[in-house]
PDB file of C-alpha atoms in Angstrom:
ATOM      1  CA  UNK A   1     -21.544  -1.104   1.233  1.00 77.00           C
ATOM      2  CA  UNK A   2     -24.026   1.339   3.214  1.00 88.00           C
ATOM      3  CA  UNK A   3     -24.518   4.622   2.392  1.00 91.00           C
ATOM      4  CA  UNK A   4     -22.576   5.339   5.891  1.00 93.00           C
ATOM      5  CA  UNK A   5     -19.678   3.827   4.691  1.00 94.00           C
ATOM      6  CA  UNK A   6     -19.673   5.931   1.805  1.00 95.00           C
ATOM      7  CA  UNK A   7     -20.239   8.942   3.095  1.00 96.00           C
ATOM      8  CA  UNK A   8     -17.152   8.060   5.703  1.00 97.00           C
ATOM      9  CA  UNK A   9     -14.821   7.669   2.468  1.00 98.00           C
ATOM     10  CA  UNK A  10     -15.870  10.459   1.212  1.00 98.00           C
ATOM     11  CA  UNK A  11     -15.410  12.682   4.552  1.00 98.00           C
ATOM     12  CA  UNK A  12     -12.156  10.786   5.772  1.00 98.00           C
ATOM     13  CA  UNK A  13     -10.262   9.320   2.715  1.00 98.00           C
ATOM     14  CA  UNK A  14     -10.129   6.123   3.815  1.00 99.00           C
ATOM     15  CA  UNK A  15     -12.599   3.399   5.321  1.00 98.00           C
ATOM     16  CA  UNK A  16     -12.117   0.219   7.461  1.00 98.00           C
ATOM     17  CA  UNK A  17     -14.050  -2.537   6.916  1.00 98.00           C
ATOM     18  CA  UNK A  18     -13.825  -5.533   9.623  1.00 98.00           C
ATOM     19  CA  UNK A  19     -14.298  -9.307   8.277  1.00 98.00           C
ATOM     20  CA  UNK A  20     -14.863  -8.391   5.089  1.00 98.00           C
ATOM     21  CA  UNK A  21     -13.738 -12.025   3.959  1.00 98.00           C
ATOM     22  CA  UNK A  22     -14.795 -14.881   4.971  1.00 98.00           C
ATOM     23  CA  UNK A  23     -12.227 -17.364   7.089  1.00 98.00           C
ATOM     24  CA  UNK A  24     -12.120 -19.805   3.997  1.00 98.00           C
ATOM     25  CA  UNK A  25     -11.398 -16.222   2.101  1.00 98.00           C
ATOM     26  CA  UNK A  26      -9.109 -15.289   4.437  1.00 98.00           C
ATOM     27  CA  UNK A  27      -6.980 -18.399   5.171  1.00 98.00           C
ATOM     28  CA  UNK A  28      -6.475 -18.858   1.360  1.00 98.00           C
ATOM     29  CA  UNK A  29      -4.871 -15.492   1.643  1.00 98.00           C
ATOM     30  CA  UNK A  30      -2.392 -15.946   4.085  1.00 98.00           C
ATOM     31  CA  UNK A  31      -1.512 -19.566   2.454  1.00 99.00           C
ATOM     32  CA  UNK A  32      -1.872 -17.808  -0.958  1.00 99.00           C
ATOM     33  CA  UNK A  33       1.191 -15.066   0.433  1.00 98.00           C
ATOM     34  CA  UNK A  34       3.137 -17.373   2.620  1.00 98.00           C
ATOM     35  CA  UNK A  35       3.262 -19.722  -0.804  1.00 98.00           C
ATOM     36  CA  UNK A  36       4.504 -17.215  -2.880  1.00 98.00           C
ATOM     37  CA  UNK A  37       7.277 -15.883  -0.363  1.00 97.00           C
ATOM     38  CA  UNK A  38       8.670 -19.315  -0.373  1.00 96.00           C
ATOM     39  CA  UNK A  39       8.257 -20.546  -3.257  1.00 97.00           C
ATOM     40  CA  UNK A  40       8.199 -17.866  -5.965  1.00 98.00           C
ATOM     41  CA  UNK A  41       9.943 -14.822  -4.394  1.00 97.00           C
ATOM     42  CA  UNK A  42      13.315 -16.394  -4.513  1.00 95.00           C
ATOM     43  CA  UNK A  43      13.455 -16.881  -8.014  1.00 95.00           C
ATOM     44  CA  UNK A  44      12.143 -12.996  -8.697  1.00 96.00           C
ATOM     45  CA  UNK A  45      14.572 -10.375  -9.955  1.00 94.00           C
ATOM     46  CA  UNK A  46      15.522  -7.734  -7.632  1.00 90.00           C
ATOM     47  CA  UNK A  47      13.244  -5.063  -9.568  1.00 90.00           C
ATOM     48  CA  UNK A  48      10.391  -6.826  -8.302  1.00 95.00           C
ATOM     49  CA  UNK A  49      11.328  -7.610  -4.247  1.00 95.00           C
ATOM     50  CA  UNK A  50      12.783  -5.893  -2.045  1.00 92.00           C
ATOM     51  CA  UNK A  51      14.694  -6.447   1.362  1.00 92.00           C
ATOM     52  CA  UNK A  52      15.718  -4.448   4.679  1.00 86.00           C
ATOM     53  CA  UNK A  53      18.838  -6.508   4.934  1.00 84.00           C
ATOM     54  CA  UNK A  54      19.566  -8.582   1.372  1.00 81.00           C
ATOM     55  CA  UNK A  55      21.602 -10.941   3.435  1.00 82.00           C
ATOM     56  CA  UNK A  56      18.028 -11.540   5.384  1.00 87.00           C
ATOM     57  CA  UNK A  57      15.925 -13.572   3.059  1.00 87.00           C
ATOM     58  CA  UNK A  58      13.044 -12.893   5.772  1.00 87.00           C
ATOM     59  CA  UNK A  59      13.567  -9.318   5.778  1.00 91.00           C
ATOM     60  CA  UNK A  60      11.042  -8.597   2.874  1.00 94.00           C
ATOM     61  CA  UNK A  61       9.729  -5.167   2.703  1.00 92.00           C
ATOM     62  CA  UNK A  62       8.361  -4.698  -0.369  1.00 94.00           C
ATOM     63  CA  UNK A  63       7.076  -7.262  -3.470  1.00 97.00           C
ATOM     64  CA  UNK A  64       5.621  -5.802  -6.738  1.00 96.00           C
ATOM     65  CA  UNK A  65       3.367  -6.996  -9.557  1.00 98.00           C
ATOM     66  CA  UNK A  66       2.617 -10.265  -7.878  1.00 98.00           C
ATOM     67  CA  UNK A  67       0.167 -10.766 -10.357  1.00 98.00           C
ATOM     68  CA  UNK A  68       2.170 -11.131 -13.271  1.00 98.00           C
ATOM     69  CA  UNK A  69       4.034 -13.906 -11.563  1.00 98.00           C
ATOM     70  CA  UNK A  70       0.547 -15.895 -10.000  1.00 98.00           C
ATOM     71  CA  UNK A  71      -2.518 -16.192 -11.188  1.00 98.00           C
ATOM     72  CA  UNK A  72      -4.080 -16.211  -7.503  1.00 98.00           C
ATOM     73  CA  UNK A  73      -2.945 -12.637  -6.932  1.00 99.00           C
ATOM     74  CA  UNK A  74      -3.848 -11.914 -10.618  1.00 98.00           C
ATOM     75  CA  UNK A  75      -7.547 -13.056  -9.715  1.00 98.00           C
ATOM     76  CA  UNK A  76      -8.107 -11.297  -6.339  1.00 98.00           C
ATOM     77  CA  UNK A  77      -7.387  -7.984  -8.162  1.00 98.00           C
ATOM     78  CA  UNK A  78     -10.175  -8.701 -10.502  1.00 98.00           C
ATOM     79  CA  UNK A  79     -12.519  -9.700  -7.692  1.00 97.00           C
ATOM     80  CA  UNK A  80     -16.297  -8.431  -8.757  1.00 97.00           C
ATOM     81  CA  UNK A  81     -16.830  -7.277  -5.378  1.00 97.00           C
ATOM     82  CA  UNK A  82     -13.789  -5.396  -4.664  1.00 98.00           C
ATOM     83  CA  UNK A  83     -13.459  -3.616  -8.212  1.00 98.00           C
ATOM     84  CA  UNK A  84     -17.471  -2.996  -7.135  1.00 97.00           C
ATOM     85  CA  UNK A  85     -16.468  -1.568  -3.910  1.00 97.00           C
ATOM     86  CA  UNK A  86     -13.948   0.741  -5.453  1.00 98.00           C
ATOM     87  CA  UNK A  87     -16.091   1.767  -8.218  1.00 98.00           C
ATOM     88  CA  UNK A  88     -18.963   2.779  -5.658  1.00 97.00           C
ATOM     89  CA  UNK A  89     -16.737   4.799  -3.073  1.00 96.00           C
ATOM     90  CA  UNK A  90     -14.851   6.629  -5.781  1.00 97.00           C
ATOM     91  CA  UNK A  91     -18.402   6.630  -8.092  1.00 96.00           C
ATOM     92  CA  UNK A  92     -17.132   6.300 -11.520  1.00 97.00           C
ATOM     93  CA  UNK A  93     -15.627   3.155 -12.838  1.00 98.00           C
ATOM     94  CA  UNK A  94     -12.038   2.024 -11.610  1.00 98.00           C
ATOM     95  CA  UNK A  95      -9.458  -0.308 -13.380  1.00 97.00           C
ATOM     96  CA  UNK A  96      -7.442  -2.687 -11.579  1.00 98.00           C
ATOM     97  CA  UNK A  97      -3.755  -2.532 -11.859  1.00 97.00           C
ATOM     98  CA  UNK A  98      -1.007  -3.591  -9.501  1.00 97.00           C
ATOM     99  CA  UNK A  99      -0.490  -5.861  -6.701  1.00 99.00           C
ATOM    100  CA  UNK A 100       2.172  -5.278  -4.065  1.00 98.00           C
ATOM    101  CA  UNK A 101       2.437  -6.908  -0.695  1.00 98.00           C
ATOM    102  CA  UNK A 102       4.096  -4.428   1.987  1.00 96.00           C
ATOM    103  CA  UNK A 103       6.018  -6.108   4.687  1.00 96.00           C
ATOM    104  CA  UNK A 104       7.834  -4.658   8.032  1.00 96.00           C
ATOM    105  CA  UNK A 105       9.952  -7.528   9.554  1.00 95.00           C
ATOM    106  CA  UNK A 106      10.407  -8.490  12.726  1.00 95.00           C
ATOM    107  CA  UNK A 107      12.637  -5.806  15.014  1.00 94.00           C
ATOM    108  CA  UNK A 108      14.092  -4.212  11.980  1.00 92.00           C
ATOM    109  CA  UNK A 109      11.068  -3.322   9.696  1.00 92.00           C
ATOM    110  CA  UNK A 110      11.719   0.471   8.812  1.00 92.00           C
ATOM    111  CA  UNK A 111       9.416   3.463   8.907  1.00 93.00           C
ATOM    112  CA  UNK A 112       6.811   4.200   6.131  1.00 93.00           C
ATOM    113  CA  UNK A 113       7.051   8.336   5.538  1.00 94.00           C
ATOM    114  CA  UNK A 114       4.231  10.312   5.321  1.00 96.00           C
ATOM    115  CA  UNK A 115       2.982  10.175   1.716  1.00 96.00           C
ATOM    116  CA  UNK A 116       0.028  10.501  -0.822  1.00 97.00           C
ATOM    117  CA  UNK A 117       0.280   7.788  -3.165  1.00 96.00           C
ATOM    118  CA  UNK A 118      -1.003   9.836  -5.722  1.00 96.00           C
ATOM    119  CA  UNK A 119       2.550  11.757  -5.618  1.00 93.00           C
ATOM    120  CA  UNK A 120       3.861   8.238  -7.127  1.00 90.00           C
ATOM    121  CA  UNK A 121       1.075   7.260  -9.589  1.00 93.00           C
ATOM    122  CA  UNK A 122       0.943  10.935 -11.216  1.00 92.00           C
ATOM    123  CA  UNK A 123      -2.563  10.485 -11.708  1.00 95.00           C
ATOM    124  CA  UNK A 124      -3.856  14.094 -13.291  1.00 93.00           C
ATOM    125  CA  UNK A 125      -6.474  13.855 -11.627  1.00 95.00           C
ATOM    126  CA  UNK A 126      -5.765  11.959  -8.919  1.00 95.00           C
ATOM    127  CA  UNK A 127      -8.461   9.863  -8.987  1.00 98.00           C
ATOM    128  CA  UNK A 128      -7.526   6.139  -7.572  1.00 98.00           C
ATOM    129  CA  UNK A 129      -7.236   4.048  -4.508  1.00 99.00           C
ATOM    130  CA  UNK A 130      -5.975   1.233  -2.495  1.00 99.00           C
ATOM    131  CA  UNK A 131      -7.083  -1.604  -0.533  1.00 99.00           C
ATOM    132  CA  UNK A 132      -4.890  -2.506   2.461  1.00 98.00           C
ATOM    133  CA  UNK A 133      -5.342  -6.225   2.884  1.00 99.00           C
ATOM    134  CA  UNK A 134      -3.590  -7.650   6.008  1.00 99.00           C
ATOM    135  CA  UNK A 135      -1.953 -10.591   6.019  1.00 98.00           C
ATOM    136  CA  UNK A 136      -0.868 -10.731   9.767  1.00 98.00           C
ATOM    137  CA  UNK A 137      -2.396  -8.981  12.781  1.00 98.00           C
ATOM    138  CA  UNK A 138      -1.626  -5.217  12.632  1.00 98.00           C
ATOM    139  CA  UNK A 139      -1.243  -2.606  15.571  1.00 98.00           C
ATOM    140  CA  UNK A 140       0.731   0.340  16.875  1.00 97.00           C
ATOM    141  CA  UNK A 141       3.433  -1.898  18.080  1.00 98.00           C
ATOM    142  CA  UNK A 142       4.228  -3.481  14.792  1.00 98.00           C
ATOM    143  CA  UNK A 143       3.444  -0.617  12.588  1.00 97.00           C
ATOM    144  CA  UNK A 144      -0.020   0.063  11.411  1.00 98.00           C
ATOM    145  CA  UNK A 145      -0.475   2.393   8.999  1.00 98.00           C
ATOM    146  CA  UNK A 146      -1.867   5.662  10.285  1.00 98.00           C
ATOM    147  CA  UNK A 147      -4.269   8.296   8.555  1.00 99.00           C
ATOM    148  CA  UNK A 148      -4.688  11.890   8.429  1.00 99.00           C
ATOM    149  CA  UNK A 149      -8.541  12.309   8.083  1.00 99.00           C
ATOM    150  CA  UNK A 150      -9.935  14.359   5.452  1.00 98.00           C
ATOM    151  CA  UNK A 151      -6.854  15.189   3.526  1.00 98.00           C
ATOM    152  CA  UNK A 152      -7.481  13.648   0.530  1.00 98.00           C
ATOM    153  CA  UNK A 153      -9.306  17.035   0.205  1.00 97.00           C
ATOM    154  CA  UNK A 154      -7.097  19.297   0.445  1.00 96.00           C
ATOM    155  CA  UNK A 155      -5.079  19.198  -2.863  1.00 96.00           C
ATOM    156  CA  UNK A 156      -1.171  17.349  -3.016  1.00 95.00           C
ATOM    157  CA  UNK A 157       1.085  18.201  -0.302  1.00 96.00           C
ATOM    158  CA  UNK A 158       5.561  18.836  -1.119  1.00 93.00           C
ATOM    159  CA  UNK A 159       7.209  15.634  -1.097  1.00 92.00           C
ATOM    160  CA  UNK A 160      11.073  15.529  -0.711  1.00 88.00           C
ATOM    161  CA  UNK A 161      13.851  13.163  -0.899  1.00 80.00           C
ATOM    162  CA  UNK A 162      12.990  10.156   1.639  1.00 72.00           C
ATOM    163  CA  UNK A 163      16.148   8.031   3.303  1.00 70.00           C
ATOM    164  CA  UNK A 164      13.815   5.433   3.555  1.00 64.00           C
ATOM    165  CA  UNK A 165      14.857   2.866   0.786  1.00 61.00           C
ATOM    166  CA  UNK A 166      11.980   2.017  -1.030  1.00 58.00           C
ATOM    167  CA  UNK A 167       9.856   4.850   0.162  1.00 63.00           C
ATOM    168  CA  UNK A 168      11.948   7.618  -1.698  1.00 66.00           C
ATOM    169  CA  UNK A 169       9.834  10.416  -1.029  1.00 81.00           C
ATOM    170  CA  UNK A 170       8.326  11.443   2.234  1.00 90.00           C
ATOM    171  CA  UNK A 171       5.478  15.223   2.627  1.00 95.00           C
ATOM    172  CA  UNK A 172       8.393  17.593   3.321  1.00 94.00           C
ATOM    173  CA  UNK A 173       5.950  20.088   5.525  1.00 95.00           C
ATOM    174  CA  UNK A 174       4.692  17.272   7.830  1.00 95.00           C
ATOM    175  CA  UNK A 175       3.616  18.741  10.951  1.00 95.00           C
ATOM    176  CA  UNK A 176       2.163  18.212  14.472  1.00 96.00           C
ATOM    177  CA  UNK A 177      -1.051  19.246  13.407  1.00 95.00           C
ATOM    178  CA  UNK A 178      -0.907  16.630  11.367  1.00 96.00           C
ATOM    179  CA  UNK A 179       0.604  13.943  14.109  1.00 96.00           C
ATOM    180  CA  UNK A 180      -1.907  15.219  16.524  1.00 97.00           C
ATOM    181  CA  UNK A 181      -5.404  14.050  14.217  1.00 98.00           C
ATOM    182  CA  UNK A 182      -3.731  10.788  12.938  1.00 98.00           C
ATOM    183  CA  UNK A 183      -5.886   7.694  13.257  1.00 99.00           C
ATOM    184  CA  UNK A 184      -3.944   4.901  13.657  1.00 98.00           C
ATOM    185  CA  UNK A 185      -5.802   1.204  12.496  1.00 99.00           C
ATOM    186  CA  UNK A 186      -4.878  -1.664  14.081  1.00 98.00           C
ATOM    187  CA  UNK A 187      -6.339  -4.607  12.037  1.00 98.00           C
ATOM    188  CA  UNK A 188      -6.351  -8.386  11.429  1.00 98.00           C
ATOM    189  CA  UNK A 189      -6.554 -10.755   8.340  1.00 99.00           C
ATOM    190  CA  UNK A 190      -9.636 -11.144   7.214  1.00 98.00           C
ATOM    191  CA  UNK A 191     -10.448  -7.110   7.337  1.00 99.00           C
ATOM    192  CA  UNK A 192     -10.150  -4.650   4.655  1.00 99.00           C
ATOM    193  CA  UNK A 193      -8.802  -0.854   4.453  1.00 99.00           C
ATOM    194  CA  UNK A 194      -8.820   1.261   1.728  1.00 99.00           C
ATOM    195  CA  UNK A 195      -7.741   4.649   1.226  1.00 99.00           C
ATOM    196  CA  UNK A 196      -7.803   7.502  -1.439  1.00 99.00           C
ATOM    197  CA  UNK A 197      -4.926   7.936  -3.513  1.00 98.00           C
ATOM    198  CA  UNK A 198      -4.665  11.853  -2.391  1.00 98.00           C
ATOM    199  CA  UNK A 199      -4.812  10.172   1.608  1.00 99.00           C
ATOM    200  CA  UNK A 200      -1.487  11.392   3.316  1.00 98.00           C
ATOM    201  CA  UNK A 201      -0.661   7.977   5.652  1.00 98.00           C
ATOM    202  CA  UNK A 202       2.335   6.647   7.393  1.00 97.00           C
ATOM    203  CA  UNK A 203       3.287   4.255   9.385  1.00 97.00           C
ATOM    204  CA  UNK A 204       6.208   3.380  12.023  1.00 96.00           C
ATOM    205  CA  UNK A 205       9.057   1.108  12.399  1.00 96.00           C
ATOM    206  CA  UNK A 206       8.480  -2.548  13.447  1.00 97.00           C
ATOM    207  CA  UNK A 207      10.727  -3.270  16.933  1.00 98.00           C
ATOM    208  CA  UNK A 208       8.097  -5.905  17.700  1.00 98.00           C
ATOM    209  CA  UNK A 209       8.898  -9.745  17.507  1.00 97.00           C
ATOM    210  CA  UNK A 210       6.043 -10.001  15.041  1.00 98.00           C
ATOM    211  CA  UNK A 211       6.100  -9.761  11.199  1.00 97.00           C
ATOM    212  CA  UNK A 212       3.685  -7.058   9.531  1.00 98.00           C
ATOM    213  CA  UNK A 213       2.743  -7.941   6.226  1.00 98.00           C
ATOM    214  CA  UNK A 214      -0.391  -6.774   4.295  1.00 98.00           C
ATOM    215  CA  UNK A 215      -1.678  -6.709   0.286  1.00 98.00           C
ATOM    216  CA  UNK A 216      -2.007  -3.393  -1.287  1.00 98.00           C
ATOM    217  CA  UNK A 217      -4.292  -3.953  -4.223  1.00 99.00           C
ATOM    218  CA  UNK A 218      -4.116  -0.468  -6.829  1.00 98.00           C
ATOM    219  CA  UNK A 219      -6.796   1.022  -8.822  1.00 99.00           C
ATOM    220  CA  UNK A 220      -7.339   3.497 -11.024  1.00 98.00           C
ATOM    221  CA  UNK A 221      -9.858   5.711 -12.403  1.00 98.00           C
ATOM    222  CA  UNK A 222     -10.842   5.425 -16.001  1.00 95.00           C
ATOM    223  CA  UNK A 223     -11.371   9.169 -16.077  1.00 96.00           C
ATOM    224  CA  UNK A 224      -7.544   9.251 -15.017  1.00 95.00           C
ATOM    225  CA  UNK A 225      -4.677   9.756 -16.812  1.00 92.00           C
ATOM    226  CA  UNK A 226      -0.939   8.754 -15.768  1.00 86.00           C
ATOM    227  CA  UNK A 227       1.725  10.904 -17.081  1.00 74.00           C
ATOM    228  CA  UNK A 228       3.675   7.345 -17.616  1.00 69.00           C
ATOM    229  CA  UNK A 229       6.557   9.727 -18.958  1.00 63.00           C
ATOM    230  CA  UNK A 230       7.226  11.303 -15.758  1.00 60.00           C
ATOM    231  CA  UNK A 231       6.566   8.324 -13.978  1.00 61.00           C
ATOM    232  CA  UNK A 232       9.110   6.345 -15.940  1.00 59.00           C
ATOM    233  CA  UNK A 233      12.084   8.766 -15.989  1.00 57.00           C
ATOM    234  CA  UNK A 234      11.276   8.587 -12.442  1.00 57.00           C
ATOM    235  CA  UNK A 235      11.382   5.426 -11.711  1.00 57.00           C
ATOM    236  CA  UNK A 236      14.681   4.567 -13.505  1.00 57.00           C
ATOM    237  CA  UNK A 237      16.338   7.658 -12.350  1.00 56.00           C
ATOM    238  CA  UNK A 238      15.533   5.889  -8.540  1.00 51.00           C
ATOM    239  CA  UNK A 239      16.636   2.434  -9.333  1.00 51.00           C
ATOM    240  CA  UNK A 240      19.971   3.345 -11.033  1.00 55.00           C
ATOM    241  CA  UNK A 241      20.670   5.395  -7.663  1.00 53.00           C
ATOM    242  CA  UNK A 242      19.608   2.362  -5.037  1.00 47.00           C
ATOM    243  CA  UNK A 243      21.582   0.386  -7.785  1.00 59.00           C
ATOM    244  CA  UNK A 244      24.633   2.484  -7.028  1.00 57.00           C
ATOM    245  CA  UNK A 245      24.010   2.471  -3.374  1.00 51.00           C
ATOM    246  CA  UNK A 246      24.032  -1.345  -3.354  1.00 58.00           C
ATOM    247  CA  UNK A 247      20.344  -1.973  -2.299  1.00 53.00           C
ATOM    248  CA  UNK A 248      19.060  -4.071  -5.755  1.00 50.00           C
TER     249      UNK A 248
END
């Protein structure tokens, strides 16, 4: 990484970098992903994937913790040059931790609200990241994800109540100022995004023909510390309601 590309992070929150891997890199990937969905995701419980339409077994929106259930996904986490990369864009050491895959399927992928991820993680400090991996092509048609440039510096925005399942909180005081600097990033397999865990993004619905599917690989600082508490109250007091609601 050049000092440009650092100083980008550190001015925008997020940073794009194009063929990062290699096409031997990047095909394992995609046959690494499109592996797991068949062959592994059907035998996950419902805490770990999630669906649009349950009766849609290609209508994936959401997996979590693939690495505890491959080693693959388990390895690319741990990946010397992207826990380097983090650890030289945030500049202090960073820990790996999860790996999800976020999908948007075909003509019914839904809308991903405007959110700081650190308002999930309850990081006190707030001091983590994550790299956006896609797995298919990415645009404005089939929702890329979209930044708002520089707001990782400007402290944790009011999140409310989302009624997008899976996304259950949304920036409550989202505004055209902020729809009028959004950068949206259309991208490809191969590339790599990343963005600060205080970096509001979003990104639209999918009404495309064309699945949307990328990696989201999590870090955290070692200077940061999770109120796990919080976070778990949190968490269950979210899956008993989609439990209720019939989504699980």
């Amino acid at each position: 990484m050049t000092e440009d590309h650092k100083s980008r992070f550190e001015r925008d929150g997020y940073l794009v970098l194009s063929e990062f891997f290699s096409p031997d890199q990047t095909k394992e990937m995609v046959d690494q992903m499109n592996q797991f969905e068949r062959d592994i995701v059907p035998k996950l419980e419902p805490k770990y994937v999630f669906y649009q339409d349950k009766q849609q077994t290609d209508s994936i929106f959401r997996i979590e913790f693939l690495q505890q259930h491959h080693e693959w996904f388990d390895q690319i986490r741990h990946n010397e040059t992207i826990v380097s990369l983090a650890t030289e864009i945030m500049g202090e050491p960073m820990d790996p931790r999860q790996v999800e895959m976020f999908g948007k399927a075909p003509r019914i992928g839904q809308i991903t609200p405007p959110h700081q991820d650190n308002f999930y993680w309850m990081l006190d400090n707030g001091q983590g990241c994550t790299f956006w991996l896609p797995i298919d092509p990415v645009d404005e048609v089939n929702g890329c994800i979209r930044y708002v440039p520089g707001s990782h510096r400007r402290g944790l925005r009011p999140h409310e109540s989302s009624d997008t399942f899976g996304f259950s909180q949304g920036i409550s005081d989202y505004n055209p100022t902020d729809e009028r600097i959004e950068v949206p990033i259309k991208a490809k397999p191969g590339d790599l995004i990343v963005h600060h865990a205080m970096t509001i993004h979003r990104a639209d619905a999918n009404p495309s023909d064309r699945l949307r599917r990328a990696l989201g690989l999590i870090y955290h600082a070692h200077s940061a510390e999770e109120n796990t508490a919080a976070k778990s109250a949190y968490q269950k007091k979210l899956f008993q309601s989609w439990e209720k609601k019939g989504k699980l």
